[in-house]
Short mmCIF file of C-alpha atoms in Angstrom, two decimals:
data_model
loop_
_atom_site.label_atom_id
_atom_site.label_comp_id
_atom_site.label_asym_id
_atom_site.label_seq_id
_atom_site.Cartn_x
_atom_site.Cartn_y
_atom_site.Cartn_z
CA UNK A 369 -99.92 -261.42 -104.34
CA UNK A 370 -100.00 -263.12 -107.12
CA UNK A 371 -98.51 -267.40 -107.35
CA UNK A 372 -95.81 -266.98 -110.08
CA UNK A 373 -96.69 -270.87 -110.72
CA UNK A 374 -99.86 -270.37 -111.70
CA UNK A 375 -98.34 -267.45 -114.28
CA UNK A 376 -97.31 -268.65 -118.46
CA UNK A 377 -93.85 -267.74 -119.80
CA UNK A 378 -96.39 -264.57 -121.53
CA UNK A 379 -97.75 -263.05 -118.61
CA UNK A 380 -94.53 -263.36 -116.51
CA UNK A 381 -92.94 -261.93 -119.90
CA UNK A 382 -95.77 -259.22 -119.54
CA UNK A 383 -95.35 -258.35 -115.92
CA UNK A 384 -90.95 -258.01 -116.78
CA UNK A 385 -92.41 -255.54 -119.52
CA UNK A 386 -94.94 -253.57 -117.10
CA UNK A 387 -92.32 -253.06 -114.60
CA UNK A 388 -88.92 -251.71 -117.25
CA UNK A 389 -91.35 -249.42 -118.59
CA UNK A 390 -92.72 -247.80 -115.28
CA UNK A 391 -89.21 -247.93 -113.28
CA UNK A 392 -86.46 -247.39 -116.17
CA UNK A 393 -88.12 -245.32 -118.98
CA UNK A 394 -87.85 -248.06 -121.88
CA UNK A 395 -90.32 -248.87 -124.55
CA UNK A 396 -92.59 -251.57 -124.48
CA UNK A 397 -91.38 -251.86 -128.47
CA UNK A 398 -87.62 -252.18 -127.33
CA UNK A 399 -87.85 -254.92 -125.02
CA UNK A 400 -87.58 -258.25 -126.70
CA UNK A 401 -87.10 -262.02 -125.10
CA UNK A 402 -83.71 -261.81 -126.76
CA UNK A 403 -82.96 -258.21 -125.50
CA UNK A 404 -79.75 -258.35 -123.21
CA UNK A 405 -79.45 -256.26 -119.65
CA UNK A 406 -76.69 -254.36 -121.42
CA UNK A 407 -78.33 -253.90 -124.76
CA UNK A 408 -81.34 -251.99 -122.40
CA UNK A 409 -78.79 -250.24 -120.90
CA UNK A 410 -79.43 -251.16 -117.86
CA UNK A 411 -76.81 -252.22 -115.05
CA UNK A 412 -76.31 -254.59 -111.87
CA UNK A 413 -78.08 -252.22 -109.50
CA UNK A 414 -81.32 -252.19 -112.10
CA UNK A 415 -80.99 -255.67 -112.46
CA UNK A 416 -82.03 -255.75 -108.45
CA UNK A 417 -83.97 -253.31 -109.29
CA UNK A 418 -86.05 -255.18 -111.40
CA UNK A 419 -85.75 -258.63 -109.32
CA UNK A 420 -87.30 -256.14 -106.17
CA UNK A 421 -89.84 -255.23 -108.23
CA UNK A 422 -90.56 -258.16 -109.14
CA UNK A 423 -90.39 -259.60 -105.53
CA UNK A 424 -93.00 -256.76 -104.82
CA UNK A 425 -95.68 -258.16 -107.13
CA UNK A 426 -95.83 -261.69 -107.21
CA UNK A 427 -94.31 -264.59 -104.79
CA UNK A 428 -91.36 -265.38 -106.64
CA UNK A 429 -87.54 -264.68 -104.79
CA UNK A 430 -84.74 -264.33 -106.07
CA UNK A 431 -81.38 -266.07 -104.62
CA UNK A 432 -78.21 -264.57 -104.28
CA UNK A 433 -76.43 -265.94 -107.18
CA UNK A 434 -79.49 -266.08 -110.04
CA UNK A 435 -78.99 -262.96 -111.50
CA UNK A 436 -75.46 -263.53 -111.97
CA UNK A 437 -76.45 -266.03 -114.64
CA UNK A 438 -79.31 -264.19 -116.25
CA UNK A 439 -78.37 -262.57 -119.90
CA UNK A 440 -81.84 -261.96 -121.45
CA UNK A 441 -85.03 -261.50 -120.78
CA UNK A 442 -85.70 -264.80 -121.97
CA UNK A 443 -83.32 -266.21 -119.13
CA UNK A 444 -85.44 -264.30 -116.44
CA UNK A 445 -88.59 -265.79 -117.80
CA UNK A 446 -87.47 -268.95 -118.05
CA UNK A 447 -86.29 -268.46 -114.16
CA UNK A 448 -89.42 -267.52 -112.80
CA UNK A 449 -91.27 -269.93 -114.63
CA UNK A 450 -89.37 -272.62 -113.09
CA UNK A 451 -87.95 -274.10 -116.31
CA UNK A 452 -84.38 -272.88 -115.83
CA UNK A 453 -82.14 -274.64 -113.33
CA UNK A 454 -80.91 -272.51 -110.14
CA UNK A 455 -77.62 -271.93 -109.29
CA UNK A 456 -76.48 -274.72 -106.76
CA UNK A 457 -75.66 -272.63 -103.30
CA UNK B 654 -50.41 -255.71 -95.59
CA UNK B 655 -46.91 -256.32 -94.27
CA UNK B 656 -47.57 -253.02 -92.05
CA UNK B 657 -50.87 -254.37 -90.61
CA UNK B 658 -49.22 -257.59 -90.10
CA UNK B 659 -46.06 -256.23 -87.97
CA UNK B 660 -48.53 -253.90 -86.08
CA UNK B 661 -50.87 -256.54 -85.26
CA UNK B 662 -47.76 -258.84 -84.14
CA UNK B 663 -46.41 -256.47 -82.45
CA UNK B 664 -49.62 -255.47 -80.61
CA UNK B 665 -50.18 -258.94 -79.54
CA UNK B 666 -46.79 -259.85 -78.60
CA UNK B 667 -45.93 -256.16 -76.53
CA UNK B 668 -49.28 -254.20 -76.48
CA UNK B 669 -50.68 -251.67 -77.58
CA UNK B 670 -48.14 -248.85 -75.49
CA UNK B 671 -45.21 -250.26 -76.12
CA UNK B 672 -45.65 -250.50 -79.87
CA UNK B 673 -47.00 -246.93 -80.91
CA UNK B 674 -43.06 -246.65 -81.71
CA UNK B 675 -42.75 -249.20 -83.73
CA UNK B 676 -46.21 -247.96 -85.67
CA UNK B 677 -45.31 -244.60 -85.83
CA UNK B 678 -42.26 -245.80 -87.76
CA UNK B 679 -43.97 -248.05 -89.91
CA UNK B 680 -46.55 -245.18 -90.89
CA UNK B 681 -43.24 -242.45 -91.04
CA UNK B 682 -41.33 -244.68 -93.48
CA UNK B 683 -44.74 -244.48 -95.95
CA UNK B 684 -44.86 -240.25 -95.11
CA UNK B 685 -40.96 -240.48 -96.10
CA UNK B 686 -41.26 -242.18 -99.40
CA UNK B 687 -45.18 -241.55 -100.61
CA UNK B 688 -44.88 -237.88 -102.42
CA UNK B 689 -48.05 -238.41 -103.81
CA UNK B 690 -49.64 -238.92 -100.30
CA UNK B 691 -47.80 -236.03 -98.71
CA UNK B 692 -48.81 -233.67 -101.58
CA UNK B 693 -52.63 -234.65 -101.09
CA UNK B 694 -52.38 -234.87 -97.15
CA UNK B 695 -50.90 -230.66 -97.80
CA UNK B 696 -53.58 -230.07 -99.98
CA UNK B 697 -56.19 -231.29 -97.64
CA UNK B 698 -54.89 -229.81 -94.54
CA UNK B 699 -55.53 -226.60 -96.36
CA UNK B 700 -58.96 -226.99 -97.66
CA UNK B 701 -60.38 -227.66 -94.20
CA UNK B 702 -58.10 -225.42 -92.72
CA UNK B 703 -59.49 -222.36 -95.27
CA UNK B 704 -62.97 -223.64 -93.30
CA UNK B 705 -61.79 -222.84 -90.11
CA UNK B 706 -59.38 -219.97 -90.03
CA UNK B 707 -59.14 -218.67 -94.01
CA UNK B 708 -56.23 -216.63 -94.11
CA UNK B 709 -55.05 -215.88 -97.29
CA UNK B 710 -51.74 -217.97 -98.52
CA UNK B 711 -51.94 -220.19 -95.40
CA UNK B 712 -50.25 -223.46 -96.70
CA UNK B 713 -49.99 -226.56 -94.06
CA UNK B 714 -46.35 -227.54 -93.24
CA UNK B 715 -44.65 -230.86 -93.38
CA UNK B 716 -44.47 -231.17 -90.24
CA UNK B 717 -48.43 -230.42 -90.04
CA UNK B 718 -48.71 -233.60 -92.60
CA UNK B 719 -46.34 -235.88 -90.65
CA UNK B 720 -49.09 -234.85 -87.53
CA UNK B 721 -51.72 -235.93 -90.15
CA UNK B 722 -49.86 -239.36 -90.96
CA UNK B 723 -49.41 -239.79 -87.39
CA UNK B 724 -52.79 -239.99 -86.51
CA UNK B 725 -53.33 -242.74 -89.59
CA UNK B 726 -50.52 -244.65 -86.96
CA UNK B 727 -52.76 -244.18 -84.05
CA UNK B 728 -55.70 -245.51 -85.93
CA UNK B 729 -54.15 -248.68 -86.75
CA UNK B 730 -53.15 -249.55 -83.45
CA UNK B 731 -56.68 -248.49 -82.41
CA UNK B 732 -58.11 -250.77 -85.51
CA UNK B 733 -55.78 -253.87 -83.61
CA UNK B 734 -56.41 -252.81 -80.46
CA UNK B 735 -59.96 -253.00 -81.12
CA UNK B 736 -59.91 -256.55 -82.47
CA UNK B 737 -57.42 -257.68 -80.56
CA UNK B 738 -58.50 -256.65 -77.20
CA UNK B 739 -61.68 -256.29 -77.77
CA UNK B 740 -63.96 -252.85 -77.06
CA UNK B 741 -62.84 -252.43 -73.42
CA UNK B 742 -59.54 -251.04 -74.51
CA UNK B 743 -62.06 -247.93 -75.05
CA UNK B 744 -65.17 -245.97 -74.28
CA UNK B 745 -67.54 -245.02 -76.56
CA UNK B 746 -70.02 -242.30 -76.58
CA UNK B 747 -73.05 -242.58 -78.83
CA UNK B 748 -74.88 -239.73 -80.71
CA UNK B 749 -78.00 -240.34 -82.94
CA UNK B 750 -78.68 -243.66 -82.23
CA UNK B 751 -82.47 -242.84 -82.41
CA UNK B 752 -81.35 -242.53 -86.09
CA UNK B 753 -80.64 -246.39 -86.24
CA UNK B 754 -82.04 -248.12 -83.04
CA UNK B 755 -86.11 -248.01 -84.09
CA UNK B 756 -85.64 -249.54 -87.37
CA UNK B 757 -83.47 -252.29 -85.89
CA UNK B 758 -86.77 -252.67 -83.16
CA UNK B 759 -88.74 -253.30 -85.71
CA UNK B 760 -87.16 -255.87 -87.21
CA UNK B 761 -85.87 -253.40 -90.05
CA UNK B 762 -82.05 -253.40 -91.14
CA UNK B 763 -80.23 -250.36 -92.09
CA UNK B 764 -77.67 -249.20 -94.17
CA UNK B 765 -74.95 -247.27 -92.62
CA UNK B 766 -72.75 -245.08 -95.12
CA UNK B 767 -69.63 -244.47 -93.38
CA UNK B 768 -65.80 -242.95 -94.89
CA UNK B 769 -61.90 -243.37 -94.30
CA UNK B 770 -62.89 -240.51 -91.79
CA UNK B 771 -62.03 -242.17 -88.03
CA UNK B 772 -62.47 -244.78 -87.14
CA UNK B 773 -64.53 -247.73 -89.21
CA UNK B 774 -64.09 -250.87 -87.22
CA UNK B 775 -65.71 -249.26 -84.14
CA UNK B 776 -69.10 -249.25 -85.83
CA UNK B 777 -68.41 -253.33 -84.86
CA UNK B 778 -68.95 -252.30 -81.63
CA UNK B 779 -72.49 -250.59 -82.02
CA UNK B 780 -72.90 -254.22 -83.53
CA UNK B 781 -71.65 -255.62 -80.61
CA UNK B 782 -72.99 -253.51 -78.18
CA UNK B 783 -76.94 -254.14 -79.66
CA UNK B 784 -76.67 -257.72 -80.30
CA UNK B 785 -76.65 -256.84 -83.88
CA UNK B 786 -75.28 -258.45 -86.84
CA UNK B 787 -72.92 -255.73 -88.57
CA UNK B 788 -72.15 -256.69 -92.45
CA UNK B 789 -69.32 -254.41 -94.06
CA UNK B 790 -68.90 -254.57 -97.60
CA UNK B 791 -65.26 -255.11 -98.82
CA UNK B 792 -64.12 -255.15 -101.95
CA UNK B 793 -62.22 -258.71 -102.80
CA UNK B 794 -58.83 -257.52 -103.82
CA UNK B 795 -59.06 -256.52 -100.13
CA UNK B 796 -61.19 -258.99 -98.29
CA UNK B 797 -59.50 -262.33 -97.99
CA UNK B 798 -56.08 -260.71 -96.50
CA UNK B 799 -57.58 -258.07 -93.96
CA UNK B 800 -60.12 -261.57 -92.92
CA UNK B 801 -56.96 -263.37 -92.08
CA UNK B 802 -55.02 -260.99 -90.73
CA UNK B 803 -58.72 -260.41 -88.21
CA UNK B 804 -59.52 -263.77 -87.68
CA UNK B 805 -56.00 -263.86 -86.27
CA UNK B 806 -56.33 -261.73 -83.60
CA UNK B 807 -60.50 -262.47 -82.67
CA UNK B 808 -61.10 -266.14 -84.03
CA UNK B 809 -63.90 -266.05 -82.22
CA UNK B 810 -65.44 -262.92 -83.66
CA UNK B 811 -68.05 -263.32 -86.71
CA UNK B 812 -65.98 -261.50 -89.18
CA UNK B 813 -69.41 -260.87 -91.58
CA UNK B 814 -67.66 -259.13 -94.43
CA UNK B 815 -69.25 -258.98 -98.07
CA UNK B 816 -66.91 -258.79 -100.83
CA UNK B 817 -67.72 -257.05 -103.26
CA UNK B 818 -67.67 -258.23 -106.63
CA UNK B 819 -67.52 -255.17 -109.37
CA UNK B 820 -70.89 -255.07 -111.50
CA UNK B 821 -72.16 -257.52 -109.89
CA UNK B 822 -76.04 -257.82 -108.92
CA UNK B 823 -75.00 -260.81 -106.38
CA UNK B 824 -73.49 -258.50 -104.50
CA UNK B 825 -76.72 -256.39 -103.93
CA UNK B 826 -78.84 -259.31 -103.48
CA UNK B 827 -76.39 -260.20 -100.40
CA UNK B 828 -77.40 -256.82 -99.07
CA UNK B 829 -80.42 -257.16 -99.39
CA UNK B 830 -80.57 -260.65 -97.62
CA UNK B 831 -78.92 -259.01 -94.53
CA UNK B 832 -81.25 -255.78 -94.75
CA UNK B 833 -84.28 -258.04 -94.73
CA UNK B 834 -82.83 -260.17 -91.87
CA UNK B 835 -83.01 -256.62 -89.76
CA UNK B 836 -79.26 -256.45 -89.53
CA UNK B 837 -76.95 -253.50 -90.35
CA UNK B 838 -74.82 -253.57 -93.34
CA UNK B 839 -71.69 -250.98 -93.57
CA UNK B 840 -70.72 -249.52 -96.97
CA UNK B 841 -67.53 -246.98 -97.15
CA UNK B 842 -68.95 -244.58 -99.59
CA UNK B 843 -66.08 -241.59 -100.07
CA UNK B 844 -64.16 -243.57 -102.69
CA UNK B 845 -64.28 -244.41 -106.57
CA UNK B 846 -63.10 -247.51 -106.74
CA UNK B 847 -61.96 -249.14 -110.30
CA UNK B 848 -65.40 -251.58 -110.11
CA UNK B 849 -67.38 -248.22 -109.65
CA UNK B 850 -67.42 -248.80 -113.83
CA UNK B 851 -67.55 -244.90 -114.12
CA UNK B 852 -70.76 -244.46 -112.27
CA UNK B 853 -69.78 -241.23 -110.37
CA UNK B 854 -71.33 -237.99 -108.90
CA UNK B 855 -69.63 -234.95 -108.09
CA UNK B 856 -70.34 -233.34 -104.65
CA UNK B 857 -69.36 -230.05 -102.93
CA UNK B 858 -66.59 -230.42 -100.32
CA UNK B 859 -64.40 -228.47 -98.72
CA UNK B 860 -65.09 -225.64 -101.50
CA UNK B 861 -64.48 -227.47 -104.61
CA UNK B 862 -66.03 -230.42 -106.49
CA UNK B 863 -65.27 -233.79 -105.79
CA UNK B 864 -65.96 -237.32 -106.87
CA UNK B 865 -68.06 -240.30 -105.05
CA UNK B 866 -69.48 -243.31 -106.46
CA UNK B 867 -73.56 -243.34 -107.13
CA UNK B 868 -73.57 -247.13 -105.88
CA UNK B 869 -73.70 -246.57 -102.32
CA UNK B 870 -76.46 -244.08 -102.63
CA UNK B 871 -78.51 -245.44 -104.76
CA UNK B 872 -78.52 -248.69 -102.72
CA UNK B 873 -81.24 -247.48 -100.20
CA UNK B 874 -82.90 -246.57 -103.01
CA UNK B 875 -83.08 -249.86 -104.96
CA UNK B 876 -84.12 -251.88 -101.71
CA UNK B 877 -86.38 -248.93 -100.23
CA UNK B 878 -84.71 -249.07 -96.86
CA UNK B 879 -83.43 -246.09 -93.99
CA UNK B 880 -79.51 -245.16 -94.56
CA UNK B 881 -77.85 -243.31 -91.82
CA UNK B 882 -74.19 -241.75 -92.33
CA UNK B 883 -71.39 -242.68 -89.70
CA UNK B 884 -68.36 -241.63 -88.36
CA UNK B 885 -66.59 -242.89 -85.33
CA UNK B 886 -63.92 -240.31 -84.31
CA UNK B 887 -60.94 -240.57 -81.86
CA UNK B 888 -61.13 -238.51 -78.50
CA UNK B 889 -57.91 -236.84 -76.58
CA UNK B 890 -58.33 -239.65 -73.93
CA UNK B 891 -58.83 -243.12 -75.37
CA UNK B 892 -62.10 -243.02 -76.64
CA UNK B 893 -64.40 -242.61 -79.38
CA UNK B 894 -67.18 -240.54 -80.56
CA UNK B 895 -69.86 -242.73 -82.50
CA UNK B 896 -71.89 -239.95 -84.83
CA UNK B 897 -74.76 -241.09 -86.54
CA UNK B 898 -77.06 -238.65 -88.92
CA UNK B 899 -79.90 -239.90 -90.86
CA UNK B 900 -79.56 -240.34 -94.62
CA UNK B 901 -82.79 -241.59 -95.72
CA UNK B 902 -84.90 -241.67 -92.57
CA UNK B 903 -87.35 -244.00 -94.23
CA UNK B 904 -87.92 -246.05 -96.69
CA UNK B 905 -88.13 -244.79 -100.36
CA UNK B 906 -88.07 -246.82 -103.49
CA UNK B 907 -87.07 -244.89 -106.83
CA UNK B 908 -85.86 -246.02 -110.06
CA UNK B 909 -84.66 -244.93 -113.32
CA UNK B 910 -83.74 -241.44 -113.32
CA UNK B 911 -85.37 -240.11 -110.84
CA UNK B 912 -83.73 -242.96 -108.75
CA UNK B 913 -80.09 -240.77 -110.11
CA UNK B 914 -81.22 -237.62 -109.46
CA UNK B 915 -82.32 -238.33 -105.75
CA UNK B 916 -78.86 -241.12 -105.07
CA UNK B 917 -77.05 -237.57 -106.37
CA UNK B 918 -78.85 -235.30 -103.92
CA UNK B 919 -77.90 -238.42 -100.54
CA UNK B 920 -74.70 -238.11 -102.12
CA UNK B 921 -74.25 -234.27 -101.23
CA UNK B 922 -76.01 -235.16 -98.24
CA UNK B 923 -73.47 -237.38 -97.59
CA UNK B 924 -70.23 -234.80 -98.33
CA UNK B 925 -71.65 -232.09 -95.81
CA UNK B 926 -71.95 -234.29 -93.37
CA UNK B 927 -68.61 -235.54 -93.79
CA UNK B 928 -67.26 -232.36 -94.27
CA UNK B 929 -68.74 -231.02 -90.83
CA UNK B 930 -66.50 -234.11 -89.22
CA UNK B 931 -63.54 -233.22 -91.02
CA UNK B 932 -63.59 -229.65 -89.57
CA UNK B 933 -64.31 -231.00 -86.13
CA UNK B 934 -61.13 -234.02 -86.47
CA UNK B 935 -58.81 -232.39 -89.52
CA UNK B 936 -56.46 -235.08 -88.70
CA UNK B 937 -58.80 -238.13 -88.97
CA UNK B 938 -59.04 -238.03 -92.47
CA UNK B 939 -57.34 -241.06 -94.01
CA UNK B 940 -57.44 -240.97 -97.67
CA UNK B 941 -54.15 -240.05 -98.82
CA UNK B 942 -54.76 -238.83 -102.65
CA UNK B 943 -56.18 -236.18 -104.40
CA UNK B 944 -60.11 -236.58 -104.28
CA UNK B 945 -60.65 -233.19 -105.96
CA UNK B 946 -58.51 -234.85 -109.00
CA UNK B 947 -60.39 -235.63 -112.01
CA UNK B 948 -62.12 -239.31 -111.23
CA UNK B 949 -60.91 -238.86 -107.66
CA UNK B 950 -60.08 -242.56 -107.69
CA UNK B 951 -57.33 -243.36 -105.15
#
């Protein structure tokens, strides 16, 4: 499994891309660092979706409360990569 | 509330016996003065009656509906009973356990898709019973009173209830915290609820097409982990019949689409099943609005 530390904002960016094309039918073309959850289309449940898949691949966890605070793909990058604070528990 | 309330009071202060009168009157002043209830209750009666014994023009009575609201009065006092007194008020008989029990030996929680159909606090027991953590997912507007009016009567009992929060992915990731734990976690899946955003499948039951949300089936799906259906119904003598089918009898991860189309076939798994347990307790069936209706919301 790959260490999501050793990942850049890119190939995490990558990987987020991989995965909504193969699980939720999008194009690569349509998914942008500013695109929204809502603007894809896609709801809470594929929002776990994704954070599952995600889970699957490399050795990065999501809490509880992160995705509540997560509006872009650029939000979900910036989680992973460890440059956006957590939610306090 | 106020009616759980007075039955619980009154169930701690008299027991259980002496208070059926006061909760038959509590549920017969709601069959007196809900119309809308009474209408759906008549229309019921005769869908799962048509199952049974079709004969053509058969309509259910009011007096067959009052029997129907009656046995929503016995349920309570079994719900305080149950909390208040704890299990050993009854006995409970267990079929397809070996639906649940190996996941939960290997460490592996399961989701348990259960209805207003019986009884839904006896599934606490199975927790009990197994040394198992039971989760049941609530919905908020409901959570906080029902916890205090439990808490009440078990302090002691580890009232593990998950509100649910509409749209939100929290609320999923709080599943899926329990699921990977190995505990159970109890969803009631037969009703739209207004956080259910419009995400709905129609099913077959009882010979016409009826609404459930897509959440609760697509659940299993999203965190690739087994689902059983459960019902806990009421016997003649005070006990309780714990049936358990499997759902999704191992894991299976889908998404997109195809993660839909699958969450619409559990779904119709889901309505046979509970229609099967509505022909076998006709009475036990405790939501009191027209699910057929478009939306089916109650």
């Amino acid at each position: 499994m790959v260490d999501h530390a050793s990942m850049t904002p890119d190939e995490i960016f990558a990987m987020l891309k991989r995965i909504m094309v193969r699980e939720f039918d999008l194009e690569e073309a349509q998914i942008l660092l500013s695109s929204g959850f809502e603007e894809l289309d896609l709801d809470s449940i594929d929002a776990v979706d994704l954070a599952v898949s995600v889970e699957e691949e490399i050795d990065f966890q999501f809490e509880t409360d992160d995705l509540a605070e997560l509006r872009t793909m650029q939000d979900v990058v910036d989680l992973i990569a460890g440059v956006r604070d957590r939610t306090s528990d | 509330m106020w009616g759980l309330k007075l039955t619980a009071a009154s169930i701690r202060l008299f027991g259980r016996a002496l208070s059926l009168p006061l909760v038959l009157a509590v549920v017969g002043y709601f069959f007196a003065t809900d119309r809308a209830g009474r209408a759906a209750s008549r229309t019921y009666l005769g869908r799962v009656h048509a199952r049974t014994r079709p004969e053509p023009g058969w309509q259910p009575t009011l007096w067959q509906s009052f029997l129907h609201y009656r046995e929503f009065a016995l349920s309570i006092a079994d719900r305080v009973t149950l909390w208040g007194g704890g299990p050993g008020a009854f006995s409970f008989r267990f079929g397809g356990k070996e639906h649940i029990r190996p996941h939960l030996d290997r460490g592996q929680g399961v989701l348990l898709l259960g209805a207003h159909l019986g009884s839904f606090d006896a599934l606490r027991v199975l927790g009990e019973q197994d040394a198992v953590p039971v989760n049941v997912l609530m919905y908020t507007r409901h959570a906080p009173k029902i916890n205090e009016v439990f808490r009440t009567l078990s302090p002691d009992v580890d009232v593990r209830v998950i509100p649910v929060e509409p749209g939100s992915a929290s609320t999923t990731l709080q599943i899926k915290a329990c699921i990977d734990r190995g505990e159970l976690v109890a969803i009631l899946a037969d009703r739209v609820e207004p956080g259910d955003l419009g995400r709905v499948c129609e099913v077959d039951f009882l010979g016409e097409k009826a609404a459930l949300p897509m959440a609760p089936f697509q659940l299993p799906l999203v965190l690739g982990c087994p689902a059983a259906v459960i019902v806990a119904l009421r016997g003649k003598e005070p006990d309780y019949e714990v049936i358990a089918e499997p759902l999704l009898a191992t894991g299976e991860r889908q998404s997109g689409p195809a993660r839909a189309a699958r969450a619409r076939e559990l779904a119709q798994v889901y309505a046979g099943f509970l229609e099967r347990q509505c022909v076998r307790a006709p009475r036990q069936w405790f939501n009191f609005y027209d699910v057929w209706a478009k939306g089916g919301r109650p």
